[in-house]
Amino acid sequence: MPKIFTTLDKIKPAYDVTYKVVLFICKLLLIADIIITTMSVIGRYVPFIPDPAWSEEVVLTCMSYMAVLSAALAIRRGAHIRMTAFDILADLAVCVLGIIMLVVGWNYATTLGGRGFYVSMPWLSRFWMYFPVPLAGVAMIIFEIEAIYNHIKSIFVKEEV
């Protein structure tokens, strides 16, 4: 195996940690969604359980984070839709999409999101509603760099059976 691949393979634990952190965040968001939704629904029928006004907006925000972050997780697992004949080209295209999500998403989050507030929580900036897009862009870029590296490595290094 060429020395460059041996050296670059030492970065793999960083990708593993990134994947585990993003997966953990998605799990926490799912738990929060379930708890908030359950509390909100029960609160409509049981007088002593609160039905907070902010529940719908928080649940929708959590769902938007989960949607884009789980897409990044699918990239790492190779579970997204793609044509295997064009793996490197497809990965480059998805990496470009991640860069666009990062740049444009950050622009929206800091400009448009920075000007608005949640209706039920006027103290909370709408930045947090737009932030999942650049966050997922970063995760997609990280996982696509790993995928592109693995494709290039497979060209030069044949796996032993």
Short mmCIF file of C-alpha atoms in Angstrom, two decimals:
data_model
loop_
_atom_site.label_atom_id
_atom_site.label_comp_id
_atom_site.label_asym_id
_atom_site.label_seq_id
_atom_site.Cartn_x
_atom_site.Cartn_y
_atom_site.Cartn_z
CA MET A 1 0.00 0.00 0.00
CA PRO A 2 1.45 3.39 -0.92
CA LYS A 3 2.62 5.41 2.08
CA ILE A 4 0.25 8.31 1.37
CA PHE A 5 -2.80 6.08 1.91
CA THR A 6 -1.36 4.71 5.14
CA THR A 7 -0.85 8.26 6.38
CA LEU A 8 -4.29 9.46 5.28
CA ASP A 9 -6.00 6.41 6.82
CA LYS A 10 -5.01 7.79 10.23
CA ILE A 11 -7.73 10.45 9.79
CA LYS A 12 -10.50 7.80 9.70
CA PRO A 13 -11.19 8.02 13.48
CA ALA A 14 -12.09 11.70 12.99
CA TYR A 15 -14.71 10.69 10.41
CA ASP A 16 -16.01 8.01 12.78
CA VAL A 17 -16.33 10.56 15.61
CA THR A 18 -18.08 13.06 13.33
CA TYR A 19 -20.55 10.37 12.25
CA LYS A 20 -21.25 9.35 15.86
CA VAL A 21 -21.75 12.97 16.96
CA VAL A 22 -24.18 13.70 14.11
CA LEU A 23 -26.04 10.43 14.79
CA PHE A 24 -26.24 11.27 18.51
CA ILE A 25 -27.62 14.74 17.71
CA CYS A 26 -30.28 13.16 15.48
CA LYS A 27 -31.24 10.75 18.26
CA LEU A 28 -31.54 13.60 20.78
CA LEU A 29 -33.68 15.59 18.35
CA LEU A 30 -35.96 12.60 17.78
CA ILE A 31 -36.38 12.11 21.54
CA ALA A 32 -37.12 15.82 21.97
CA ASP A 33 -39.67 15.66 19.14
CA ILE A 34 -41.44 12.70 20.70
CA ILE A 35 -41.51 14.19 24.20
CA ILE A 36 -42.68 17.64 23.09
CA THR A 37 -45.34 16.24 20.75
CA THR A 38 -46.61 13.82 23.39
CA MET A 39 -46.75 16.57 26.00
CA SER A 40 -48.55 18.88 23.58
CA VAL A 41 -51.16 16.30 22.56
CA ILE A 42 -51.81 15.12 26.12
CA GLY A 43 -51.90 18.75 27.28
CA ARG A 44 -54.91 19.37 25.05
CA TYR A 45 -56.97 16.82 26.95
CA VAL A 46 -55.50 16.72 30.47
CA PRO A 47 -55.91 20.06 32.29
CA PHE A 48 -52.87 19.85 34.61
CA ILE A 49 -50.36 19.03 31.78
CA PRO A 50 -49.20 22.16 29.93
CA ASP A 51 -49.68 22.60 26.19
CA PRO A 52 -47.00 25.20 25.45
CA ALA A 53 -47.54 27.59 22.56
CA TRP A 54 -43.99 27.03 21.33
CA SER A 55 -44.33 23.26 20.87
CA GLU A 56 -45.22 23.28 17.15
CA GLU A 57 -42.36 25.59 16.16
CA VAL A 58 -39.80 23.65 18.19
CA VAL A 59 -40.98 20.31 16.76
CA LEU A 60 -40.75 21.66 13.20
CA THR A 61 -37.27 23.05 13.87
CA CYS A 62 -36.11 19.71 15.30
CA MET A 63 -37.53 17.92 12.25
CA SER A 64 -35.66 20.22 9.87
CA TYR A 65 -32.39 19.46 11.70
CA MET A 66 -33.07 15.71 11.58
CA ALA A 67 -33.98 15.77 7.88
CA VAL A 68 -30.79 17.39 6.65
CA LEU A 69 -28.43 15.77 9.17
CA SER A 70 -29.78 12.29 8.43
CA ALA A 71 -29.12 12.97 4.73
CA ALA A 72 -25.48 13.59 5.63
CA LEU A 73 -25.43 10.32 7.60
CA ALA A 74 -26.76 8.49 4.52
CA ILE A 75 -23.80 9.82 2.56
CA ARG A 76 -21.36 8.26 5.01
CA ARG A 77 -23.13 4.90 4.87
CA GLY A 78 -23.47 5.06 1.08
CA ALA A 79 -27.26 4.75 1.46
CA HIS A 80 -28.20 7.68 -0.75
CA ILE A 81 -29.47 7.26 -4.31
CA ARG A 82 -26.66 7.22 -6.86
CA MET A 83 -25.38 5.57 -10.00
CA THR A 84 -22.46 3.33 -9.11
CA ALA A 85 -20.86 3.75 -12.54
CA PHE A 86 -20.25 7.41 -11.74
CA ASP A 87 -19.30 7.13 -8.04
CA ILE A 88 -16.49 9.67 -7.99
CA LEU A 89 -18.39 12.10 -10.22
CA ALA A 90 -21.55 11.71 -8.09
CA ASP A 91 -19.55 12.23 -4.90
CA LEU A 92 -17.96 15.38 -6.35
CA ALA A 93 -21.42 16.68 -7.28
CA VAL A 94 -22.76 16.00 -3.78
CA CYS A 95 -19.67 17.68 -2.30
CA VAL A 96 -20.40 20.76 -4.43
CA LEU A 97 -23.99 20.63 -3.15
CA GLY A 98 -22.61 20.53 0.41
CA ILE A 99 -20.49 23.61 -0.29
CA ILE A 100 -23.53 25.42 -1.73
CA MET A 101 -25.60 24.42 1.31
CA LEU A 102 -22.87 25.73 3.58
CA VAL A 103 -22.39 29.08 1.82
CA VAL A 104 -25.98 29.88 0.84
CA GLY A 105 -27.43 28.35 4.00
CA TRP A 106 -25.10 30.40 6.20
CA ASN A 107 -26.02 33.51 4.25
CA TYR A 108 -29.74 32.85 4.79
CA ALA A 109 -29.27 31.95 8.45
CA THR A 110 -27.31 35.10 9.25
CA THR A 111 -29.32 37.54 7.13
CA LEU A 112 -32.92 36.40 6.80
CA GLY A 113 -32.87 34.26 9.93
CA GLY A 114 -31.09 36.93 11.93
CA ARG A 115 -33.89 39.41 11.31
CA GLY A 116 -36.84 37.27 12.41
CA PHE A 117 -38.00 35.65 15.61
CA TYR A 118 -40.24 32.73 16.44
CA VAL A 119 -43.83 33.84 16.94
CA SER A 120 -44.32 31.92 20.19
CA MET A 121 -40.79 32.64 21.43
CA PRO A 122 -39.95 36.27 20.53
CA TRP A 123 -36.64 36.02 22.37
CA LEU A 124 -35.36 33.26 20.02
CA SER A 125 -33.86 34.21 16.64
CA ARG A 126 -35.06 32.51 13.45
CA PHE A 127 -31.36 31.87 12.80
CA TRP A 128 -31.89 28.48 14.44
CA MET A 129 -34.57 27.57 11.89
CA TYR A 130 -32.16 28.15 8.99
CA PHE A 131 -28.98 26.86 10.67
CA PRO A 132 -29.54 23.14 9.88
CA VAL A 133 -28.81 23.78 6.19
CA PRO A 134 -25.20 25.03 6.60
CA LEU A 135 -24.66 22.52 9.43
CA ALA A 136 -25.67 19.66 7.15
CA GLY A 137 -23.51 21.18 4.40
CA VAL A 138 -20.46 20.86 6.66
CA ALA A 139 -21.33 17.25 7.54
CA MET A 140 -21.91 16.40 3.86
CA ILE A 141 -18.57 17.90 2.86
CA ILE A 142 -16.75 15.93 5.57
CA PHE A 143 -18.38 12.63 4.59
CA GLU A 144 -17.95 13.25 0.86
CA ILE A 145 -14.23 13.96 1.28
CA GLU A 146 -13.97 10.56 2.97
CA ALA A 147 -15.98 8.88 0.19
CA ILE A 148 -13.88 10.48 -2.56
CA TYR A 149 -10.70 9.45 -0.74
CA ASN A 150 -11.97 5.86 -0.46
CA HIS A 151 -12.76 5.78 -4.22
CA ILE A 152 -9.31 7.09 -5.12
CA LYS A 153 -7.69 4.65 -2.70
CA SER A 154 -9.62 1.72 -4.23
CA ILE A 155 -8.18 2.60 -7.64
CA PHE A 156 -4.58 2.41 -6.42
CA VAL A 157 -4.82 -0.16 -3.64
CA LYS A 158 -6.42 -3.53 -4.17
CA GLU A 159 -8.02 -4.94 -1.01
CA GLU A 160 -6.71 -8.28 0.19
CA VAL A 161 -9.27 -11.03 0.51
#
